[in-house]
Amino acid sequence: MVGAYWRPPAPDVPGARRVEIAVIWSPIHSDIVLPVKGVSVDWANVFDGELAPDGLTAADYVAIGWGSESFYHDVPTMADITPGIIARALFFDRTAMHVTPLADPAIIPKESRVILSIPEDRLRLLETFVLASFDRDTAGAVQRIPGQSYGYGDAFYFAHGRYWPLRTCNQWTGEGLRIAGISVGYWTPFSQSISWPLSGADTVTSGAAR
């Protein structure tokens, strides 16, 4: 857990136009929440037509996470965790992207989210990072995983990379947040590694010490 407290500085950008994003978490997982119409990406164009999660056209935000395909597929709730699933995830499991449209991240209980205020140029870098996590077909389109959903308008997509103890879903979130200028640990293997340095405030500003 030392890596969760060894945090890089997050320099501020005085005078920059800021955008609100968010990070949300559960006991085992975290997602980054981005505006559907971002600075360099319109997610409604990325997830177009049959690729789109239900409700995306009516949403202002989209929650995106990267993680173990086994966990995503076989563990819809904490009660579904088994030693076999954990073993598969830890030994270089394939990965998937989980995408969920949201009306407003502020409606999520405060104990499970924080709003983040970041400069536009940081959002552009973060969008590039998230986009690069999706696997693409030969035409350059993201690839939706057929038949996979938790049933609340979410969707799954093929992702780049393998899941293992040094590259977890929460480590992916931490990498994205550091790109966004949010000071979190260099190593964030657990959702608590994300939530501990960020919880307790309505809004965390990029570049602000905590």
PDB file of C-alpha atoms in Angstrom:
ATOM      1  CA  MET A   1       0.000   0.000   0.000  1.00  0.00           C
ATOM      2  CA  VAL A   2       3.058   2.285   0.193  1.00  0.00           C
ATOM      3  CA  GLY A   3       2.617   3.129  -3.476  1.00  0.00           C
ATOM      4  CA  ALA A   4      -0.821   4.571  -2.740  1.00  0.00           C
ATOM      5  CA  TYR A   5       0.776   7.225  -0.506  1.00  0.00           C
ATOM      6  CA  TRP A   6       3.797   7.986  -2.709  1.00  0.00           C
ATOM      7  CA  ARG A   7       2.055  10.518  -4.859  1.00  0.00           C
ATOM      8  CA  PRO A   8       3.472  12.682  -7.645  1.00  0.00           C
ATOM      9  CA  PRO A   9       2.917  16.437  -7.519  1.00  0.00           C
ATOM     10  CA  ALA A  10       0.071  17.710  -9.687  1.00  0.00           C
ATOM     11  CA  PRO A  11       1.065  21.136 -11.055  1.00  0.00           C
ATOM     12  CA  ASP A  12      -1.733  23.622 -11.526  1.00  0.00           C
ATOM     13  CA  VAL A  13      -2.470  25.461 -14.770  1.00  0.00           C
ATOM     14  CA  PRO A  14      -3.462  29.009 -13.747  1.00  0.00           C
ATOM     15  CA  GLY A  15      -6.199  30.570 -15.836  1.00  0.00           C
ATOM     16  CA  ALA A  16      -6.997  27.403 -17.787  1.00  0.00           C
ATOM     17  CA  ARG A  17     -10.629  26.629 -18.576  1.00  0.00           C
ATOM     18  CA  ARG A  18     -11.691  23.735 -16.378  1.00  0.00           C
ATOM     19  CA  VAL A  19     -13.978  20.778 -16.984  1.00  0.00           C
ATOM     20  CA  GLU A  20     -15.660  18.551 -14.406  1.00  0.00           C
ATOM     21  CA  ILE A  21     -15.100  14.814 -14.585  1.00  0.00           C
ATOM     22  CA  ALA A  22     -15.427  12.246 -11.792  1.00  0.00           C
ATOM     23  CA  VAL A  23     -14.127   8.973 -10.437  1.00  0.00           C
ATOM     24  CA  ILE A  24     -16.474   6.403  -8.912  1.00  0.00           C
ATOM     25  CA  TRP A  25     -15.634   3.274  -6.936  1.00  0.00           C
ATOM     26  CA  SER A  26     -16.934   0.108  -5.328  1.00  0.00           C
ATOM     27  CA  PRO A  27     -15.100  -2.114  -2.811  1.00  0.00           C
ATOM     28  CA  ILE A  28     -13.138  -3.755  -5.658  1.00  0.00           C
ATOM     29  CA  HIS A  29     -13.280  -1.510  -8.722  1.00  0.00           C
ATOM     30  CA  SER A  30     -13.135   2.093  -9.964  1.00  0.00           C
ATOM     31  CA  ASP A  31     -14.239   3.929 -13.108  1.00  0.00           C
ATOM     32  CA  ILE A  32     -13.410   7.274 -14.685  1.00  0.00           C
ATOM     33  CA  VAL A  33     -16.443   9.405 -15.593  1.00  0.00           C
ATOM     34  CA  LEU A  34     -16.085  11.705 -18.601  1.00  0.00           C
ATOM     35  CA  PRO A  35     -18.386  14.161 -20.388  1.00  0.00           C
ATOM     36  CA  VAL A  36     -19.993  12.539 -23.432  1.00  0.00           C
ATOM     37  CA  LYS A  37     -19.055  15.633 -25.437  1.00  0.00           C
ATOM     38  CA  GLY A  38     -15.441  16.105 -24.435  1.00  0.00           C
ATOM     39  CA  VAL A  39     -12.645  18.333 -25.652  1.00  0.00           C
ATOM     40  CA  SER A  40     -11.230  16.029 -28.322  1.00  0.00           C
ATOM     41  CA  VAL A  41     -13.726  13.151 -28.221  1.00  0.00           C
ATOM     42  CA  ASP A  42     -17.473  12.864 -28.643  1.00  0.00           C
ATOM     43  CA  TRP A  43     -18.198   9.465 -27.094  1.00  0.00           C
ATOM     44  CA  ALA A  44     -21.521   9.310 -28.936  1.00  0.00           C
ATOM     45  CA  ASN A  45     -19.441   9.034 -32.137  1.00  0.00           C
ATOM     46  CA  VAL A  46     -17.083   6.434 -30.667  1.00  0.00           C
ATOM     47  CA  PHE A  47     -20.026   4.254 -29.580  1.00  0.00           C
ATOM     48  CA  ASP A  48     -22.181   4.728 -32.639  1.00  0.00           C
ATOM     49  CA  GLY A  49     -25.233   2.755 -33.772  1.00  0.00           C
ATOM     50  CA  GLU A  50     -25.212  -0.871 -32.624  1.00  0.00           C
ATOM     51  CA  LEU A  51     -21.996  -0.241 -30.707  1.00  0.00           C
ATOM     52  CA  ALA A  52     -23.705   2.173 -28.304  1.00  0.00           C
ATOM     53  CA  PRO A  53     -24.750   1.324 -24.757  1.00  0.00           C
ATOM     54  CA  ASP A  54     -28.453   1.869 -24.084  1.00  0.00           C
ATOM     55  CA  GLY A  55     -29.238   5.451 -23.112  1.00  0.00           C
ATOM     56  CA  LEU A  56     -26.018   7.014 -24.332  1.00  0.00           C
ATOM     57  CA  THR A  57     -27.776   9.567 -26.536  1.00  0.00           C
ATOM     58  CA  ALA A  58     -29.645  10.928 -23.494  1.00  0.00           C
ATOM     59  CA  ALA A  59     -26.625  10.938 -21.168  1.00  0.00           C
ATOM     60  CA  ASP A  60     -24.269  13.814 -20.399  1.00  0.00           C
ATOM     61  CA  TYR A  61     -21.550  11.587 -18.942  1.00  0.00           C
ATOM     62  CA  VAL A  62     -20.126   8.135 -19.477  1.00  0.00           C
ATOM     63  CA  ALA A  63     -18.370   5.952 -16.880  1.00  0.00           C
ATOM     64  CA  ILE A  64     -15.507   3.930 -18.357  1.00  0.00           C
ATOM     65  CA  GLY A  65     -13.424   1.244 -16.680  1.00  0.00           C
ATOM     66  CA  TRP A  66     -10.748  -1.241 -17.733  1.00  0.00           C
ATOM     67  CA  GLY A  67     -10.474  -4.630 -16.089  1.00  0.00           C
ATOM     68  CA  SER A  68     -10.331  -8.403 -16.026  1.00  0.00           C
ATOM     69  CA  GLU A  69     -12.715 -10.013 -18.492  1.00  0.00           C
ATOM     70  CA  SER A  70     -13.276 -12.880 -16.028  1.00  0.00           C
ATOM     71  CA  PHE A  71     -14.196 -10.498 -13.212  1.00  0.00           C
ATOM     72  CA  TYR A  72     -16.452  -8.436 -15.439  1.00  0.00           C
ATOM     73  CA  HIS A  73     -18.200 -11.482 -16.873  1.00  0.00           C
ATOM     74  CA  ASP A  74     -18.492 -13.678 -13.768  1.00  0.00           C
ATOM     75  CA  VAL A  75     -18.635 -11.240 -10.837  1.00  0.00           C
ATOM     76  CA  PRO A  76     -21.643  -8.923 -11.162  1.00  0.00           C
ATOM     77  CA  THR A  77     -21.751  -8.705  -7.325  1.00  0.00           C
ATOM     78  CA  MET A  78     -19.270  -9.279  -4.494  1.00  0.00           C
ATOM     79  CA  ALA A  79     -21.114 -12.499  -3.622  1.00  0.00           C
ATOM     80  CA  ASP A  80     -20.059 -14.014  -6.967  1.00  0.00           C
ATOM     81  CA  ILE A  81     -16.319 -13.906  -6.262  1.00  0.00           C
ATOM     82  CA  THR A  82     -14.659 -17.339  -6.124  1.00  0.00           C
ATOM     83  CA  PRO A  83     -11.007 -18.420  -5.737  1.00  0.00           C
ATOM     84  CA  GLY A  84     -11.057 -19.716  -9.319  1.00  0.00           C
ATOM     85  CA  ILE A  85     -12.140 -16.359 -10.730  1.00  0.00           C
ATOM     86  CA  ILE A  86      -9.492 -14.574  -8.692  1.00  0.00           C
ATOM     87  CA  ALA A  87      -6.828 -16.984  -9.972  1.00  0.00           C
ATOM     88  CA  ARG A  88      -7.847 -16.449 -13.600  1.00  0.00           C
ATOM     89  CA  ALA A  89      -7.799 -12.681 -13.186  1.00  0.00           C
ATOM     90  CA  LEU A  90      -4.383 -12.601 -11.537  1.00  0.00           C
ATOM     91  CA  PHE A  91      -2.623 -14.731 -14.109  1.00  0.00           C
ATOM     92  CA  PHE A  92      -2.665 -12.480 -17.167  1.00  0.00           C
ATOM     93  CA  ASP A  93      -6.388 -12.556 -17.889  1.00  0.00           C
ATOM     94  CA  ARG A  94      -7.765 -10.904 -21.008  1.00  0.00           C
ATOM     95  CA  THR A  95      -9.247  -7.468 -20.440  1.00  0.00           C
ATOM     96  CA  ALA A  96     -12.410  -5.580 -21.312  1.00  0.00           C
ATOM     97  CA  MET A  97     -13.723  -2.037 -21.177  1.00  0.00           C
ATOM     98  CA  HIS A  98     -16.966  -1.420 -19.270  1.00  0.00           C
ATOM     99  CA  VAL A  99     -19.014   1.589 -20.399  1.00  0.00           C
ATOM    100  CA  THR A 100     -22.064   2.981 -18.590  1.00  0.00           C
ATOM    101  CA  PRO A 101     -23.996   6.142 -19.543  1.00  0.00           C
ATOM    102  CA  LEU A 102     -24.708   8.512 -16.627  1.00  0.00           C
ATOM    103  CA  ALA A 103     -26.978  11.532 -16.397  1.00  0.00           C
ATOM    104  CA  ASP A 104     -24.796  13.181 -13.749  1.00  0.00           C
ATOM    105  CA  PRO A 105     -22.101  11.641 -11.509  1.00  0.00           C
ATOM    106  CA  ALA A 106     -23.260  13.910  -8.671  1.00  0.00           C
ATOM    107  CA  ILE A 107     -26.304  11.652  -8.187  1.00  0.00           C
ATOM    108  CA  ILE A 108     -24.008   8.838  -7.009  1.00  0.00           C
ATOM    109  CA  PRO A 109     -23.627   8.785  -3.183  1.00  0.00           C
ATOM    110  CA  LYS A 110     -20.643  10.838  -1.994  1.00  0.00           C
ATOM    111  CA  GLU A 111     -19.056   7.850  -0.289  1.00  0.00           C
ATOM    112  CA  SER A 112     -18.653   6.236  -3.725  1.00  0.00           C
ATOM    113  CA  ARG A 113     -17.484   9.132  -5.899  1.00  0.00           C
ATOM    114  CA  VAL A 114     -15.693  12.444  -6.126  1.00  0.00           C
ATOM    115  CA  ILE A 115     -16.033  15.235  -8.681  1.00  0.00           C
ATOM    116  CA  LEU A 116     -12.755  16.375 -10.238  1.00  0.00           C
ATOM    117  CA  SER A 117     -12.054  19.777 -11.799  1.00  0.00           C
ATOM    118  CA  ILE A 118      -9.296  19.593 -14.426  1.00  0.00           C
ATOM    119  CA  PRO A 119      -7.970  21.879 -17.180  1.00  0.00           C
ATOM    120  CA  GLU A 120      -9.188  21.243 -20.725  1.00  0.00           C
ATOM    121  CA  ASP A 121      -5.734  20.253 -21.922  1.00  0.00           C
ATOM    122  CA  ARG A 122      -5.579  17.584 -19.211  1.00  0.00           C
ATOM    123  CA  LEU A 123      -8.961  16.237 -20.314  1.00  0.00           C
ATOM    124  CA  ARG A 124      -7.648  15.998 -23.861  1.00  0.00           C
ATOM    125  CA  LEU A 125      -4.720  13.864 -22.623  1.00  0.00           C
ATOM    126  CA  LEU A 126      -7.051  11.726 -20.519  1.00  0.00           C
ATOM    127  CA  GLU A 127      -9.389  11.144 -23.460  1.00  0.00           C
ATOM    128  CA  THR A 128      -6.418   9.977 -25.533  1.00  0.00           C
ATOM    129  CA  PHE A 129      -5.398   7.558 -22.767  1.00  0.00           C
ATOM    130  CA  VAL A 130      -8.908   6.092 -22.435  1.00  0.00           C
ATOM    131  CA  LEU A 131      -9.403   5.774 -26.202  1.00  0.00           C
ATOM    132  CA  ALA A 132      -6.085   3.936 -26.542  1.00  0.00           C
ATOM    133  CA  SER A 133      -7.310   1.298 -24.069  1.00  0.00           C
ATOM    134  CA  PHE A 134      -9.972   0.050 -26.499  1.00  0.00           C
ATOM    135  CA  ASP A 135      -9.088  -2.639 -29.016  1.00  0.00           C
ATOM    136  CA  ARG A 136     -10.152  -1.750 -32.570  1.00  0.00           C
ATOM    137  CA  ASP A 137     -11.194  -3.650 -35.653  1.00  0.00           C
ATOM    138  CA  THR A 138      -9.535  -3.207 -39.058  1.00  0.00           C
ATOM    139  CA  ALA A 139     -11.798  -0.210 -39.769  1.00  0.00           C
ATOM    140  CA  GLY A 140     -10.732   1.503 -36.545  1.00  0.00           C
ATOM    141  CA  ALA A 141     -14.025   0.978 -34.658  1.00  0.00           C
ATOM    142  CA  VAL A 142     -14.258  -0.164 -31.041  1.00  0.00           C
ATOM    143  CA  GLN A 143     -15.493  -3.749 -30.706  1.00  0.00           C
ATOM    144  CA  ARG A 144     -18.487  -4.447 -28.513  1.00  0.00           C
ATOM    145  CA  ILE A 145     -18.557  -7.842 -26.756  1.00  0.00           C
ATOM    146  CA  PRO A 146     -21.842  -9.493 -27.808  1.00  0.00           C
ATOM    147  CA  GLY A 147     -24.324 -10.402 -25.096  1.00  0.00           C
ATOM    148  CA  GLN A 148     -22.391  -8.932 -22.159  1.00  0.00           C
ATOM    149  CA  SER A 149     -24.174  -6.421 -19.932  1.00  0.00           C
ATOM    150  CA  TYR A 150     -25.247  -6.099 -16.304  1.00  0.00           C
ATOM    151  CA  GLY A 151     -28.641  -4.973 -17.570  1.00  0.00           C
ATOM    152  CA  TYR A 152     -28.654  -1.281 -16.633  1.00  0.00           C
ATOM    153  CA  GLY A 153     -27.740   0.224 -19.984  1.00  0.00           C
ATOM    154  CA  ASP A 154     -24.073  -0.717 -19.795  1.00  0.00           C
ATOM    155  CA  ALA A 155     -21.944  -2.458 -22.420  1.00  0.00           C
ATOM    156  CA  PHE A 156     -18.585  -4.216 -22.671  1.00  0.00           C
ATOM    157  CA  TYR A 157     -15.865  -3.821 -25.300  1.00  0.00           C
ATOM    158  CA  PHE A 158     -12.612  -5.597 -26.116  1.00  0.00           C
ATOM    159  CA  ALA A 159      -9.566  -3.931 -24.563  1.00  0.00           C
ATOM    160  CA  HIS A 160      -5.815  -3.807 -24.943  1.00  0.00           C
ATOM    161  CA  GLY A 161      -3.564  -5.356 -22.338  1.00  0.00           C
ATOM    162  CA  ARG A 162      -3.559  -8.197 -19.839  1.00  0.00           C
ATOM    163  CA  TYR A 163      -4.729  -8.098 -16.234  1.00  0.00           C
ATOM    164  CA  TRP A 164      -2.223  -9.136 -13.538  1.00  0.00           C
ATOM    165  CA  PRO A 165      -1.257  -8.046  -9.995  1.00  0.00           C
ATOM    166  CA  LEU A 166       0.888  -5.139 -11.211  1.00  0.00           C
ATOM    167  CA  ARG A 167      -1.695  -4.007 -13.774  1.00  0.00           C
ATOM    168  CA  THR A 168      -5.140  -3.996 -12.168  1.00  0.00           C
ATOM    169  CA  CYS A 169      -8.336  -2.123 -12.992  1.00  0.00           C
ATOM    170  CA  ASN A 170      -7.546   0.404 -10.272  1.00  0.00           C
ATOM    171  CA  GLN A 171      -3.985   0.838 -11.504  1.00  0.00           C
ATOM    172  CA  TRP A 172      -5.518   1.799 -14.871  1.00  0.00           C
ATOM    173  CA  THR A 173      -7.720   4.365 -13.117  1.00  0.00           C
ATOM    174  CA  GLY A 174      -4.723   5.746 -11.225  1.00  0.00           C
ATOM    175  CA  GLU A 175      -2.749   6.153 -14.448  1.00  0.00           C
ATOM    176  CA  GLY A 176      -5.618   8.061 -15.992  1.00  0.00           C
ATOM    177  CA  LEU A 177      -6.025  10.326 -12.974  1.00  0.00           C
ATOM    178  CA  ARG A 178      -2.331  11.193 -12.903  1.00  0.00           C
ATOM    179  CA  ILE A 179      -2.579  12.109 -16.593  1.00  0.00           C
ATOM    180  CA  ALA A 180      -5.493  14.353 -15.611  1.00  0.00           C
ATOM    181  CA  GLY A 181      -3.276  16.107 -13.047  1.00  0.00           C
ATOM    182  CA  ILE A 182      -4.934  14.529  -9.995  1.00  0.00           C
ATOM    183  CA  SER A 183      -2.483  13.549  -7.260  1.00  0.00           C
ATOM    184  CA  VAL A 184      -2.930   9.839  -6.535  1.00  0.00           C
ATOM    185  CA  GLY A 185      -0.356   7.173  -5.759  1.00  0.00           C
ATOM    186  CA  TYR A 186       2.080   5.779  -8.313  1.00  0.00           C
ATOM    187  CA  TRP A 187       0.737   2.294  -7.556  1.00  0.00           C
ATOM    188  CA  THR A 188      -3.016   1.968  -6.990  1.00  0.00           C
ATOM    189  CA  PRO A 189      -3.856  -1.772  -7.064  1.00  0.00           C
ATOM    190  CA  PHE A 190      -7.061  -1.499  -5.014  1.00  0.00           C
ATOM    191  CA  SER A 191     -10.092   0.769  -5.217  1.00  0.00           C
ATOM    192  CA  GLN A 192      -9.177   2.042  -1.740  1.00  0.00           C
ATOM    193  CA  SER A 193      -5.879   3.243  -3.250  1.00  0.00           C
ATOM    194  CA  ILE A 194      -8.034   5.585  -5.344  1.00  0.00           C
ATOM    195  CA  SER A 195     -10.733   6.501  -2.837  1.00  0.00           C
ATOM    196  CA  TRP A 196      -8.550   7.239   0.226  1.00  0.00           C
ATOM    197  CA  PRO A 197      -6.646  10.218  -1.224  1.00  0.00           C
ATOM    198  CA  LEU A 198      -9.751  11.635  -2.945  1.00  0.00           C
ATOM    199  CA  SER A 199     -12.711  11.082  -0.616  1.00  0.00           C
ATOM    200  CA  GLY A 200     -13.935  13.681   1.846  1.00  0.00           C
ATOM    201  CA  ALA A 201     -14.370  16.584  -0.588  1.00  0.00           C
ATOM    202  CA  ASP A 202     -17.183  17.540  -2.943  1.00  0.00           C
ATOM    203  CA  THR A 203     -14.707  18.551  -5.643  1.00  0.00           C
ATOM    204  CA  VAL A 204     -10.979  17.934  -6.038  1.00  0.00           C
ATOM    205  CA  THR A 205      -9.138  20.413  -8.247  1.00  0.00           C
ATOM    206  CA  SER A 206      -6.232  19.352 -10.442  1.00  0.00           C
ATOM    207  CA  GLY A 207      -3.033  20.766  -8.999  1.00  0.00           C
ATOM    208  CA  ALA A 208      -4.449  21.197  -5.493  1.00  0.00           C
ATOM    209  CA  ALA A 209      -2.535  19.531  -2.665  1.00  0.00           C
ATOM    210  CA  ARG A 210      -4.474  17.072  -0.455  1.00  0.00           C
TER     211      ARG A 210
END
